[in-house]
Amino acid sequence: MRFSARTSALAATAAAASLVLAGCAGGDVGGSKTGAATLDIATLTSAQSLDPKDAIGSTLPYFQALYDTLIRRTADGSYQPMLATEWAYDTARTRLSLTLRENVKFSDGTAFDADAVKANLEHFKNGGGGAAKTLASLKEVTVVDATHVTLTLSAPDPAMLFHLSDAAGLMASPAKLAGGSLKTTPVGTGPYTLDKGRTTLGNKYVFQRKQDYWGKKLPYESLTISLFDNETAVVNGLRTGQIDSAVLQDANQQAALASDSELKKTDFTFDFQGLLLFDRGGVHTKALRKTEVRQALNLAIDRETMLDKIRQGRGEITNQIYGPETKAYDKALDTHYAHDPAKAKRLLAEAGYADGFTLKLPRVSAIVSDALASSIAADLKAVGITVTWDQLDGASALRKIYRERAYSAMVMNIGQSPIDWVTTQEQVAPGTFNMFGTTDATVQRLLPRIQGGSEQQAGEAARALNEHLVGQGWFVPFYRMTYQLVSVPEVEVTPQSGMAVPSIYNYEPAAS
């Protein structure tokens, strides 16, 4: 790994590359590694806090090292016991009973038990973190005895097991939940502890394997997650062997490694990129109330050219928000809207906007490149819609988009969960991505069926909802983006269903 034959062959370029690697936040990705005892993963996503209540999707590997989840989700998306050994719903699917593992302790010596589960779930739900909404249906947690707990839901939640295998299921010492110390001094039952002496928060996180871990030990004695601020530096780290694995999102960086035959590369799709239309009720942009206008937006976008020029063909055109792993997915809906500016103009005229209108969009450069911004503006201008961009940094974007609700739409990258209800909750039901709470009779009729119906009823309702959303132009998806999971020859790694990055359990030394 660090001192492999590959690294030796590239030693002559290492010094020059280190100048580029200094682009990593804090600049330090060095240090020696020996054999299969260590693993260094690169990421562009920072964990602002190590308190489980603050965990969200792509930060999950930081937390998996420190905290076990109630349920473990394997690479293919199936569920296995972890801190909960058994689980079962009642017939109404509003009471979930968990049987807990015995003789497990947190790293501060506190026992893991039903009281700890209750404290953690309430801490997560009420903690104000970005994923707190995933426990919105959790009404009450009842401790039956030390190894049994019951979760009472306000309504059936088809995604609850998924959430308990994700951020909401992370368990920290109940003795540390109050006071905020978990942000920098995590205490869990997980396979590693934070090596604070070698860790620089916001830059490099080093985890040391527990010798007394209750479960099967992971193959690496030490795990490092190094934070970078650009993928060019990540690619150089992979080339020199200073980084063992990373996910590359940028098509140009993927192309930069195309000729490297030693690095292992696995393509996968997770995020779609597109224009989310928040304002279907016309609060800021009256034109968006009209179905014909939303359909015209979809017809105006030249997805094939965008995919070819901006992502070098690295992706799949789509017109739907539901991914291929869901029951809602219909391949035919990927190409429901052909690029047809003439038809878009006719629809705008029918809706009373023959002279077009102005659409103000927020722009965060990390998501909307110059090429993408120009392409969207040109496509919409061709049918009479004028796009104006508001340049925002990360902090102002969160405030203006989600708190002030200042925009009618936004270009975003959003993961396509394998669970229909996760996508439905996040993007269709009132909430973060339906911030104005717009709905219609069809949506109101179908959502309860997806949430509470039988497996067959839920699947049929999800497919009907998807067809309705596409036909009504609720969203303007562009394409599912092909990402690339890269690793050095000595590391085997598998993509993770339901995540944009692999679980820490998906890494192992390659067979010699």
Short mmCIF file of C-alpha atoms in Angstrom, two decimals:
data_model
loop_
_atom_site.label_atom_id
_atom_site.label_comp_id
_atom_site.label_asym_id
_atom_site.label_seq_id
_atom_site.Cartn_x
_atom_site.Cartn_y
_atom_site.Cartn_z
CA MET A 1 0.00 0.00 0.00
CA ARG A 2 2.04 3.02 1.08
CA PHE A 3 5.31 1.28 0.16
CA SER A 4 4.11 -1.06 -2.56
CA ALA A 5 5.95 -1.81 -5.79
CA ARG A 6 3.65 0.70 -7.43
CA THR A 7 4.66 3.39 -4.97
CA SER A 8 8.33 2.68 -5.51
CA ALA A 9 7.91 3.03 -9.26
CA LEU A 10 6.26 6.39 -8.76
CA ALA A 11 8.67 7.68 -6.13
CA ALA A 12 10.30 10.06 -8.59
CA THR A 13 7.03 11.97 -9.01
CA ALA A 14 6.04 11.99 -5.35
CA ALA A 15 7.88 15.18 -4.44
CA ALA A 16 6.26 17.16 -7.23
CA ALA A 17 2.86 15.71 -6.46
CA SER A 18 3.18 16.70 -2.81
CA LEU A 19 2.96 20.33 -3.88
CA VAL A 20 -0.44 19.64 -5.38
CA LEU A 21 -1.48 17.52 -2.41
CA ALA A 22 -1.01 20.57 -0.25
CA GLY A 23 -4.37 21.60 -1.70
CA CYS A 24 -5.88 19.19 0.80
CA ALA A 25 -7.38 21.18 3.67
CA GLY A 26 -4.53 21.48 6.13
CA GLY A 27 -2.16 19.97 3.59
CA ASP A 28 -1.12 16.82 5.48
CA VAL A 29 -1.88 13.46 3.93
CA GLY A 30 1.55 12.02 4.61
CA GLY A 31 2.83 9.66 7.27
CA SER A 32 3.96 6.10 6.78
CA LYS A 33 1.82 3.05 6.35
CA THR A 34 2.98 -0.52 6.50
CA GLY A 35 1.34 -3.52 4.88
CA ALA A 36 -2.39 -4.22 5.15
CA ALA A 37 -2.55 -2.81 8.67
CA THR A 38 -3.62 0.64 7.50
CA LEU A 39 -6.19 2.14 5.13
CA ASP A 40 -6.34 5.77 3.97
CA ILE A 41 -9.58 6.97 2.37
CA ALA A 42 -9.93 10.36 0.67
CA THR A 43 -13.08 12.45 0.82
CA LEU A 44 -14.29 15.93 -0.10
CA THR A 45 -17.00 15.83 2.57
CA SER A 46 -16.25 17.23 6.01
CA ALA A 47 -17.79 16.02 9.25
CA GLN A 48 -18.55 19.24 11.13
CA SER A 49 -19.23 17.23 14.27
CA LEU A 50 -18.74 13.62 15.43
CA ASP A 51 -21.97 13.63 17.43
CA PRO A 52 -24.28 11.04 15.77
CA LYS A 53 -27.16 13.52 15.68
CA ASP A 54 -25.13 15.49 13.10
CA ALA A 55 -24.43 12.54 10.79
CA ILE A 56 -25.76 12.66 7.23
CA GLY A 57 -25.32 10.47 4.14
CA SER A 58 -21.83 11.02 2.78
CA THR A 59 -20.30 11.68 6.23
CA LEU A 60 -21.39 8.24 7.48
CA PRO A 61 -17.94 6.55 7.22
CA TYR A 62 -16.57 8.90 9.90
CA PHE A 63 -19.32 7.69 12.23
CA GLN A 64 -19.26 4.02 11.26
CA ALA A 65 -15.70 3.83 12.56
CA LEU A 66 -16.81 5.00 16.00
CA TYR A 67 -20.42 3.96 16.42
CA ASP A 68 -22.29 0.78 15.57
CA THR A 69 -25.80 1.04 14.16
CA LEU A 70 -28.77 -0.91 15.44
CA ILE A 71 -29.03 -2.70 12.10
CA ARG A 72 -26.25 -3.23 9.60
CA ARG A 73 -26.87 -2.61 5.90
CA THR A 74 -24.68 -4.77 3.66
CA ALA A 75 -23.19 -3.63 0.36
CA ASP A 76 -26.17 -4.99 -1.60
CA GLY A 77 -28.68 -3.22 0.67
CA SER A 78 -29.85 -6.22 2.69
CA TYR A 79 -30.10 -6.01 6.48
CA GLN A 80 -28.13 -7.96 9.08
CA PRO A 81 -28.06 -7.93 12.89
CA MET A 82 -25.70 -5.51 14.57
CA LEU A 83 -26.57 -4.01 17.96
CA ALA A 84 -30.09 -5.30 17.40
CA THR A 85 -30.12 -9.06 16.87
CA GLU A 86 -33.80 -9.38 15.91
CA TRP A 87 -36.63 -7.07 14.88
CA ALA A 88 -40.31 -7.48 14.03
CA TYR A 89 -43.34 -5.33 13.26
CA ASP A 90 -46.87 -5.82 14.51
CA THR A 91 -49.63 -6.39 11.92
CA ALA A 92 -50.37 -2.64 11.65
CA ARG A 93 -46.65 -1.92 11.13
CA THR A 94 -46.73 0.87 13.70
CA ARG A 95 -44.89 -1.00 16.48
CA LEU A 96 -41.35 -2.20 15.82
CA SER A 97 -39.88 -4.51 18.47
CA LEU A 98 -36.09 -4.83 18.76
CA THR A 99 -34.09 -7.46 20.61
CA LEU A 100 -30.71 -6.06 21.62
CA ARG A 101 -27.27 -7.63 21.82
CA GLU A 102 -26.06 -8.41 25.32
CA ASN A 103 -22.67 -7.77 26.95
CA VAL A 104 -21.73 -4.80 24.76
CA LYS A 105 -20.18 -1.71 26.29
CA PHE A 106 -19.39 1.76 25.05
CA SER A 107 -15.74 2.77 25.10
CA ASP A 108 -16.31 4.69 28.37
CA GLY A 109 -17.51 1.48 30.07
CA THR A 110 -21.24 2.34 29.97
CA ALA A 111 -23.43 -0.64 29.15
CA PHE A 112 -25.34 -0.77 25.89
CA ASP A 113 -28.98 -1.56 26.67
CA ALA A 114 -32.56 -0.53 25.96
CA ASP A 115 -32.21 2.70 27.96
CA ALA A 116 -29.26 3.65 25.74
CA VAL A 117 -31.33 3.01 22.61
CA LYS A 118 -34.19 5.17 23.89
CA ALA A 119 -31.82 8.00 24.83
CA ASN A 120 -30.04 7.88 21.46
CA LEU A 121 -33.18 7.81 19.32
CA GLU A 122 -34.65 10.75 21.22
CA HIS A 123 -31.33 12.60 21.01
CA PHE A 124 -31.23 12.10 17.25
CA LYS A 125 -34.86 13.02 16.61
CA ASN A 126 -34.76 16.17 18.74
CA GLY A 127 -31.15 17.17 18.06
CA GLY A 128 -31.78 19.38 15.05
CA GLY A 129 -29.38 17.56 12.73
CA GLY A 130 -29.78 17.37 8.97
CA ALA A 131 -31.19 13.83 9.12
CA ALA A 132 -33.45 14.29 12.17
CA LYS A 133 -36.49 14.23 9.88
CA THR A 134 -35.86 10.54 9.19
CA LEU A 135 -37.33 9.80 12.63
CA ALA A 136 -40.36 12.07 12.11
CA SER A 137 -42.70 9.08 12.39
CA LEU A 138 -41.18 7.93 15.70
CA LYS A 139 -43.84 8.65 18.31
CA GLU A 140 -42.50 6.86 21.38
CA VAL A 141 -39.68 4.56 22.51
CA THR A 142 -40.66 2.07 25.22
CA VAL A 143 -38.10 0.17 27.26
CA VAL A 144 -39.48 -3.34 27.90
CA ASP A 145 -36.39 -4.63 29.69
CA ALA A 146 -32.63 -4.31 29.28
CA THR A 147 -32.55 -6.20 25.96
CA HIS A 148 -35.94 -5.32 24.46
CA VAL A 149 -37.26 -2.00 23.21
CA THR A 150 -40.38 -1.06 21.22
CA LEU A 151 -40.62 1.81 18.75
CA THR A 152 -44.15 3.17 18.32
CA LEU A 153 -44.73 5.01 15.04
CA SER A 154 -47.39 7.57 14.25
CA ALA A 155 -47.91 5.80 10.92
CA PRO A 156 -46.22 2.96 9.02
CA ASP A 157 -42.75 3.95 7.82
CA PRO A 158 -41.44 1.73 5.00
CA ALA A 159 -37.98 3.30 5.42
CA MET A 160 -37.55 2.78 9.17
CA LEU A 161 -35.22 -0.23 8.92
CA PHE A 162 -33.17 1.68 6.35
CA HIS A 163 -32.88 4.64 8.73
CA LEU A 164 -31.88 2.39 11.65
CA SER A 165 -29.06 1.06 9.46
CA ASP A 166 -28.07 4.63 8.63
CA ALA A 167 -27.45 7.80 10.65
CA ALA A 168 -30.52 7.42 12.90
CA GLY A 169 -29.32 4.01 14.09
CA LEU A 170 -25.91 5.16 15.37
CA MET A 171 -25.50 4.52 19.10
CA ALA A 172 -23.37 6.71 21.40
CA SER A 173 -22.81 6.44 25.15
CA PRO A 174 -25.93 7.84 26.85
CA ALA A 175 -23.65 9.34 29.50
CA LYS A 176 -22.21 11.66 26.84
CA LEU A 177 -25.31 12.72 24.89
CA ALA A 178 -25.74 15.96 26.81
CA GLY A 179 -23.18 18.74 26.86
CA GLY A 180 -21.84 18.54 23.32
CA SER A 181 -18.63 16.62 24.07
CA LEU A 182 -19.38 14.02 21.38
CA LYS A 183 -18.67 16.62 18.70
CA THR A 184 -14.93 16.24 19.28
CA THR A 185 -14.66 13.32 21.73
CA PRO A 186 -16.80 10.49 20.38
CA VAL A 187 -17.76 7.53 22.61
CA GLY A 188 -19.37 4.56 20.89
CA THR A 189 -19.31 0.78 20.64
CA GLY A 190 -17.81 0.83 17.13
CA PRO A 191 -14.77 -1.03 15.77
CA TYR A 192 -12.41 1.96 16.17
CA THR A 193 -11.67 4.82 18.53
CA LEU A 194 -10.50 8.27 17.46
CA ASP A 195 -6.74 8.73 17.77
CA LYS A 196 -6.86 12.36 18.86
CA GLY A 197 -3.08 12.69 18.91
CA ARG A 198 -2.86 11.97 15.17
CA THR A 199 -6.14 13.63 14.21
CA THR A 200 -6.61 17.18 13.00
CA LEU A 201 -10.33 17.89 13.01
CA GLY A 202 -11.48 19.28 9.69
CA ASN A 203 -8.40 17.86 7.95
CA LYS A 204 -7.40 14.31 8.83
CA TYR A 205 -9.15 11.79 11.07
CA VAL A 206 -7.20 8.77 12.34
CA PHE A 207 -9.00 5.83 13.92
CA GLN A 208 -7.33 3.00 15.84
CA ARG A 209 -8.85 -0.47 15.93
CA LYS A 210 -10.29 -1.62 19.27
CA GLN A 211 -8.67 -4.74 20.63
CA ASP A 212 -11.74 -5.58 22.72
CA TYR A 213 -14.37 -4.90 20.05
CA TRP A 214 -17.42 -7.11 20.62
CA GLY A 215 -17.78 -8.08 16.93
CA LYS A 216 -15.59 -9.31 14.13
CA LYS A 217 -12.48 -7.17 13.83
CA LEU A 218 -12.09 -5.24 10.59
CA PRO A 219 -8.94 -6.06 8.61
CA TYR A 220 -7.20 -2.71 9.12
CA GLU A 221 -5.57 -1.80 12.41
CA SER A 222 -5.68 1.88 11.53
CA LEU A 223 -8.15 3.81 9.37
CA THR A 224 -7.50 7.36 8.14
CA ILE A 225 -10.05 9.60 6.44
CA SER A 226 -8.25 12.50 4.73
CA LEU A 227 -10.24 15.56 3.72
CA PHE A 228 -9.41 17.23 0.39
CA ASP A 229 -10.80 20.38 -1.18
CA ASN A 230 -10.43 19.25 -4.81
CA GLU A 231 -10.38 16.03 -6.80
CA THR A 232 -7.17 16.90 -8.65
CA ALA A 233 -5.28 16.44 -5.38
CA VAL A 234 -7.15 13.20 -4.73
CA VAL A 235 -6.13 11.82 -8.13
CA ASN A 236 -2.49 12.66 -7.45
CA GLY A 237 -2.74 10.94 -4.08
CA LEU A 238 -4.09 7.80 -5.73
CA ARG A 239 -1.36 7.86 -8.38
CA THR A 240 1.42 8.08 -5.80
CA GLY A 241 -0.13 5.56 -3.40
CA GLN A 242 -0.52 8.15 -0.64
CA ILE A 243 -4.25 7.53 -0.77
CA ASP A 244 -5.68 4.00 -0.95
CA SER A 245 -9.22 4.69 -2.16
CA ALA A 246 -11.61 7.47 -3.16
CA VAL A 247 -14.83 8.13 -5.05
CA LEU A 248 -14.37 10.45 -8.04
CA GLN A 249 -17.42 12.42 -9.12
CA ASP A 250 -15.86 14.77 -11.67
CA ALA A 251 -15.81 13.31 -15.19
CA ASN A 252 -12.54 15.10 -16.02
CA GLN A 253 -10.79 13.48 -13.06
CA GLN A 254 -12.16 10.09 -14.03
CA ALA A 255 -10.78 10.64 -17.53
CA ALA A 256 -7.40 11.59 -16.05
CA LEU A 257 -7.09 8.04 -14.67
CA ALA A 258 -8.42 6.26 -17.75
CA SER A 259 -4.97 5.19 -18.91
CA ASP A 260 -3.84 3.98 -15.49
CA SER A 261 -4.13 0.20 -15.73
CA GLU A 262 -2.97 -0.54 -12.18
CA LEU A 263 -5.57 1.37 -10.22
CA LYS A 264 -8.83 -0.53 -9.73
CA LYS A 265 -11.92 1.31 -10.93
CA THR A 266 -15.61 0.52 -10.45
CA ASP A 267 -18.31 2.66 -12.06
CA PHE A 268 -21.63 3.15 -10.28
CA THR A 269 -24.54 5.58 -10.27
CA PHE A 270 -26.18 7.12 -7.23
CA ASP A 271 -26.84 10.86 -7.60
CA PHE A 272 -28.96 12.45 -10.27
CA GLN A 273 -28.36 16.05 -11.26
CA GLY A 274 -31.27 18.25 -12.15
CA LEU A 275 -33.40 21.30 -11.52
CA LEU A 276 -35.68 20.90 -8.50
CA LEU A 277 -38.78 23.03 -8.82
CA PHE A 278 -39.74 24.03 -5.27
CA ASP A 279 -42.29 26.67 -6.23
CA ARG A 280 -45.04 24.74 -7.99
CA GLY A 281 -47.59 26.98 -6.26
CA GLY A 282 -46.13 30.14 -7.78
CA VAL A 283 -45.08 31.90 -4.55
CA HIS A 284 -42.10 33.63 -6.21
CA THR A 285 -42.47 32.62 -9.87
CA LYS A 286 -46.13 32.56 -10.87
CA ALA A 287 -45.39 30.82 -14.16
CA LEU A 288 -44.42 27.61 -12.32
CA ARG A 289 -48.03 27.10 -11.26
CA LYS A 290 -48.77 26.02 -14.81
CA THR A 291 -48.19 22.40 -15.74
CA GLU A 292 -47.44 23.49 -19.30
CA VAL A 293 -44.61 25.74 -18.09
CA ARG A 294 -42.99 22.94 -16.08
CA GLN A 295 -43.32 20.62 -19.08
CA ALA A 296 -41.76 23.31 -21.27
CA LEU A 297 -38.75 23.49 -18.95
CA ASN A 298 -38.25 19.76 -19.39
CA LEU A 299 -38.55 19.98 -23.16
CA ALA A 300 -36.14 22.92 -23.34
CA ILE A 301 -33.20 21.11 -21.71
CA ASP A 302 -30.85 19.39 -24.15
CA ARG A 303 -29.86 16.53 -21.87
CA GLU A 304 -27.89 14.57 -24.48
CA THR A 305 -25.60 17.49 -25.26
CA MET A 306 -25.19 18.33 -21.56
CA LEU A 307 -24.24 14.75 -20.73
CA ASP A 308 -21.84 14.53 -23.68
CA LYS A 309 -20.10 17.89 -23.23
CA ILE A 310 -20.20 18.42 -19.47
CA ARG A 311 -19.79 14.85 -18.21
CA GLN A 312 -18.09 13.30 -21.26
CA GLY A 313 -20.94 10.83 -21.52
CA ARG A 314 -20.37 9.62 -17.96
CA GLY A 315 -23.96 9.05 -16.91
CA GLU A 316 -27.48 8.09 -17.99
CA ILE A 317 -30.18 10.50 -19.12
CA THR A 318 -33.23 10.49 -16.88
CA ASN A 319 -36.49 12.38 -16.47
CA GLN A 320 -37.43 10.76 -13.14
CA ILE A 321 -36.32 11.22 -9.54
CA TYR A 322 -36.69 7.53 -8.63
CA GLY A 323 -33.64 5.32 -9.19
CA PRO A 324 -33.39 1.92 -10.90
CA GLU A 325 -33.41 0.01 -7.58
CA THR A 326 -36.87 1.29 -6.60
CA LYS A 327 -40.28 -0.20 -7.35
CA ALA A 328 -41.34 3.18 -8.76
CA TYR A 329 -38.71 3.15 -11.49
CA ASP A 330 -39.91 2.89 -15.09
CA LYS A 331 -37.15 2.85 -17.71
CA ALA A 332 -39.49 4.41 -20.28
CA LEU A 333 -39.75 7.54 -18.11
CA ASP A 334 -36.02 8.20 -18.45
CA THR A 335 -36.70 9.56 -21.94
CA HIS A 336 -40.23 10.92 -21.48
CA TYR A 337 -39.14 14.41 -22.57
CA ALA A 338 -37.20 14.68 -25.82
CA HIS A 339 -35.35 17.94 -26.49
CA ASP A 340 -38.02 19.94 -28.36
CA PRO A 341 -37.68 23.74 -28.12
CA ALA A 342 -40.51 24.34 -30.61
CA LYS A 343 -42.97 22.36 -28.50
CA ALA A 344 -41.69 24.09 -25.38
CA LYS A 345 -42.49 27.48 -26.95
CA ARG A 346 -46.00 26.31 -27.87
CA LEU A 347 -46.67 25.15 -24.32
CA LEU A 348 -45.41 28.44 -22.89
CA ALA A 349 -47.76 30.31 -25.23
CA GLU A 350 -50.71 28.11 -24.21
CA ALA A 351 -49.93 28.88 -20.57
CA GLY A 352 -49.92 32.61 -21.23
CA TYR A 353 -46.15 33.09 -21.32
CA ALA A 354 -45.47 33.53 -25.03
CA ASP A 355 -42.99 36.26 -24.11
CA GLY A 356 -41.32 34.03 -21.52
CA PHE A 357 -40.45 34.92 -17.93
CA THR A 358 -37.42 35.27 -15.66
CA LEU A 359 -36.24 32.44 -13.42
CA LYS A 360 -33.79 33.37 -10.65
CA LEU A 361 -31.65 30.46 -9.48
CA PRO A 362 -29.07 30.14 -6.70
CA ARG A 363 -25.65 28.94 -7.72
CA VAL A 364 -23.10 27.13 -5.58
CA SER A 365 -19.99 26.59 -7.71
CA ALA A 366 -19.25 23.17 -6.22
CA ILE A 367 -22.47 21.92 -7.84
CA VAL A 368 -23.04 24.26 -10.79
CA SER A 369 -19.93 24.62 -12.92
CA ASP A 370 -19.50 27.43 -15.45
CA ALA A 371 -20.26 24.99 -18.26
CA LEU A 372 -23.44 23.73 -16.60
CA ALA A 373 -24.64 27.25 -15.76
CA SER A 374 -24.07 28.37 -19.37
CA SER A 375 -25.78 25.30 -20.81
CA ILE A 376 -28.92 25.69 -18.68
CA ALA A 377 -29.16 29.42 -19.38
CA ALA A 378 -28.70 28.92 -23.14
CA ASP A 379 -31.27 26.12 -23.40
CA LEU A 380 -33.90 28.10 -21.52
CA LYS A 381 -33.12 31.35 -23.36
CA ALA A 382 -33.80 29.52 -26.63
CA VAL A 383 -37.45 29.13 -25.58
CA GLY A 384 -37.78 32.61 -24.07
CA ILE A 385 -36.96 31.97 -20.40
CA THR A 386 -34.29 34.20 -18.89
CA VAL A 387 -32.13 32.67 -16.16
CA THR A 388 -30.39 34.90 -13.63
CA TRP A 389 -27.87 33.31 -11.27
CA ASP A 390 -27.27 34.35 -7.65
CA GLN A 391 -23.75 33.28 -6.67
CA LEU A 392 -23.79 31.91 -3.11
CA ASP A 393 -21.27 30.39 -0.74
CA GLY A 394 -22.16 27.34 1.35
CA ALA A 395 -23.37 29.20 4.44
CA SER A 396 -25.51 31.75 2.59
CA ALA A 397 -26.93 28.99 0.38
CA LEU A 398 -28.28 27.08 3.37
CA ARG A 399 -29.80 30.20 4.84
CA LYS A 400 -31.37 31.66 1.70
CA ILE A 401 -32.55 28.42 0.12
CA TYR A 402 -33.88 26.45 3.07
CA ARG A 403 -34.59 28.97 5.81
CA GLU A 404 -35.63 32.04 3.87
CA ARG A 405 -37.10 30.03 0.97
CA ALA A 406 -35.89 32.75 -1.37
CA TYR A 407 -35.85 30.75 -4.62
CA SER A 408 -38.33 28.92 -6.80
CA ALA A 409 -35.90 26.23 -7.94
CA MET A 410 -32.32 25.03 -7.62
CA VAL A 411 -29.86 22.83 -9.49
CA MET A 412 -28.89 19.98 -7.19
CA ASN A 413 -27.21 16.58 -7.01
CA ILE A 414 -29.45 14.19 -5.07
CA GLY A 415 -28.94 10.53 -4.23
CA GLN A 416 -31.44 8.02 -5.61
CA SER A 417 -32.21 5.82 -2.64
CA PRO A 418 -33.15 2.19 -3.26
CA ILE A 419 -36.14 2.75 -0.93
CA ASP A 420 -39.18 4.35 -2.61
CA TRP A 421 -40.39 5.96 0.61
CA VAL A 422 -37.05 7.69 1.24
CA THR A 423 -37.28 9.52 -2.09
CA THR A 424 -40.99 10.19 -1.58
CA GLN A 425 -40.43 11.62 1.91
CA GLU A 426 -37.53 13.81 0.86
CA GLN A 427 -38.75 15.22 -2.44
CA VAL A 428 -42.51 14.82 -2.73
CA ALA A 429 -43.97 15.13 0.76
CA PRO A 430 -43.85 18.59 2.38
CA GLY A 431 -40.39 19.14 3.82
CA THR A 432 -36.84 20.05 2.84
CA PHE A 433 -37.22 19.72 -0.95
CA ASN A 434 -40.93 20.56 -1.05
CA MET A 435 -40.45 23.59 1.13
CA PHE A 436 -43.64 25.34 0.01
CA GLY A 437 -45.70 22.19 0.67
CA THR A 438 -47.30 22.09 -2.78
CA THR A 439 -49.38 19.04 -3.62
CA ASP A 440 -52.37 17.90 -5.65
CA ALA A 441 -55.19 15.38 -5.39
CA THR A 442 -53.24 12.57 -7.08
CA VAL A 443 -50.26 12.96 -4.77
CA GLN A 444 -52.53 13.09 -1.72
CA ARG A 445 -54.25 9.89 -2.83
CA LEU A 446 -51.08 7.94 -3.59
CA LEU A 447 -48.78 8.86 -0.70
CA PRO A 448 -50.79 6.97 1.98
CA ARG A 449 -50.79 3.87 -0.24
CA ILE A 450 -47.03 3.96 -0.60
CA GLN A 451 -46.62 4.51 3.11
CA GLY A 452 -49.16 2.07 4.52
CA GLY A 453 -50.23 -0.32 1.76
CA SER A 454 -49.17 -3.89 1.20
CA GLU A 455 -45.98 -4.49 -0.74
CA GLN A 456 -47.99 -4.88 -3.95
CA GLN A 457 -50.19 -1.84 -3.25
CA ALA A 458 -47.18 0.29 -2.33
CA GLY A 459 -45.33 -0.72 -5.49
CA GLU A 460 -48.30 0.04 -7.73
CA ALA A 461 -48.86 3.40 -6.02
CA ALA A 462 -45.17 4.32 -6.30
CA ARG A 463 -45.16 3.60 -10.04
CA ALA A 464 -48.35 5.63 -10.48
CA LEU A 465 -46.88 8.52 -8.49
CA ASN A 466 -43.68 8.48 -10.53
CA GLU A 467 -45.61 8.60 -13.81
CA HIS A 468 -47.73 11.46 -12.46
CA LEU A 469 -44.75 13.51 -11.28
CA VAL A 470 -42.95 13.13 -14.61
CA GLY A 471 -46.07 13.97 -16.62
CA GLN A 472 -46.81 17.03 -14.49
CA GLY A 473 -43.21 18.22 -14.65
CA TRP A 474 -42.70 18.43 -10.90
CA PHE A 475 -38.95 18.16 -11.44
CA VAL A 476 -36.44 18.65 -14.26
CA PRO A 477 -33.86 15.86 -13.84
CA PHE A 478 -30.95 15.86 -16.31
CA TYR A 479 -29.08 12.59 -15.82
CA ARG A 480 -27.86 10.06 -13.32
CA MET A 481 -24.15 10.71 -12.88
CA THR A 482 -21.63 7.90 -13.18
CA TYR A 483 -19.21 7.99 -10.29
CA GLN A 484 -16.02 5.97 -10.08
CA LEU A 485 -14.79 4.10 -7.02
CA VAL A 486 -11.00 3.89 -7.28
CA SER A 487 -8.50 1.96 -5.17
CA VAL A 488 -4.84 0.98 -5.26
CA PRO A 489 -4.07 -2.63 -6.28
CA GLU A 490 -3.74 -3.82 -2.68
CA VAL A 491 -7.29 -2.84 -1.72
CA GLU A 492 -10.61 -4.43 -2.67
CA VAL A 493 -13.66 -2.22 -2.20
CA THR A 494 -17.33 -2.52 -3.16
CA PRO A 495 -19.86 0.32 -3.70
CA GLN A 496 -22.60 0.61 -1.08
CA SER A 497 -26.29 0.46 -1.90
CA GLY A 498 -28.01 3.58 -0.58
CA MET A 499 -24.82 5.64 -0.22
CA ALA A 500 -22.61 7.73 -2.50
CA VAL A 501 -19.54 6.38 -0.72
CA PRO A 502 -18.66 2.85 0.46
CA SER A 503 -19.32 1.68 3.98
CA ILE A 504 -16.12 1.11 5.96
CA TYR A 505 -17.13 -2.57 6.03
CA ASN A 506 -16.73 -2.78 2.25
CA TYR A 507 -12.89 -2.56 2.28
CA GLU A 508 -10.47 -5.45 2.56
CA PRO A 509 -6.92 -6.29 1.50
CA ALA A 510 -6.70 -7.78 -1.98
CA ALA A 511 -5.79 -11.43 -2.23
CA SER A 512 -2.08 -11.78 -2.86
#
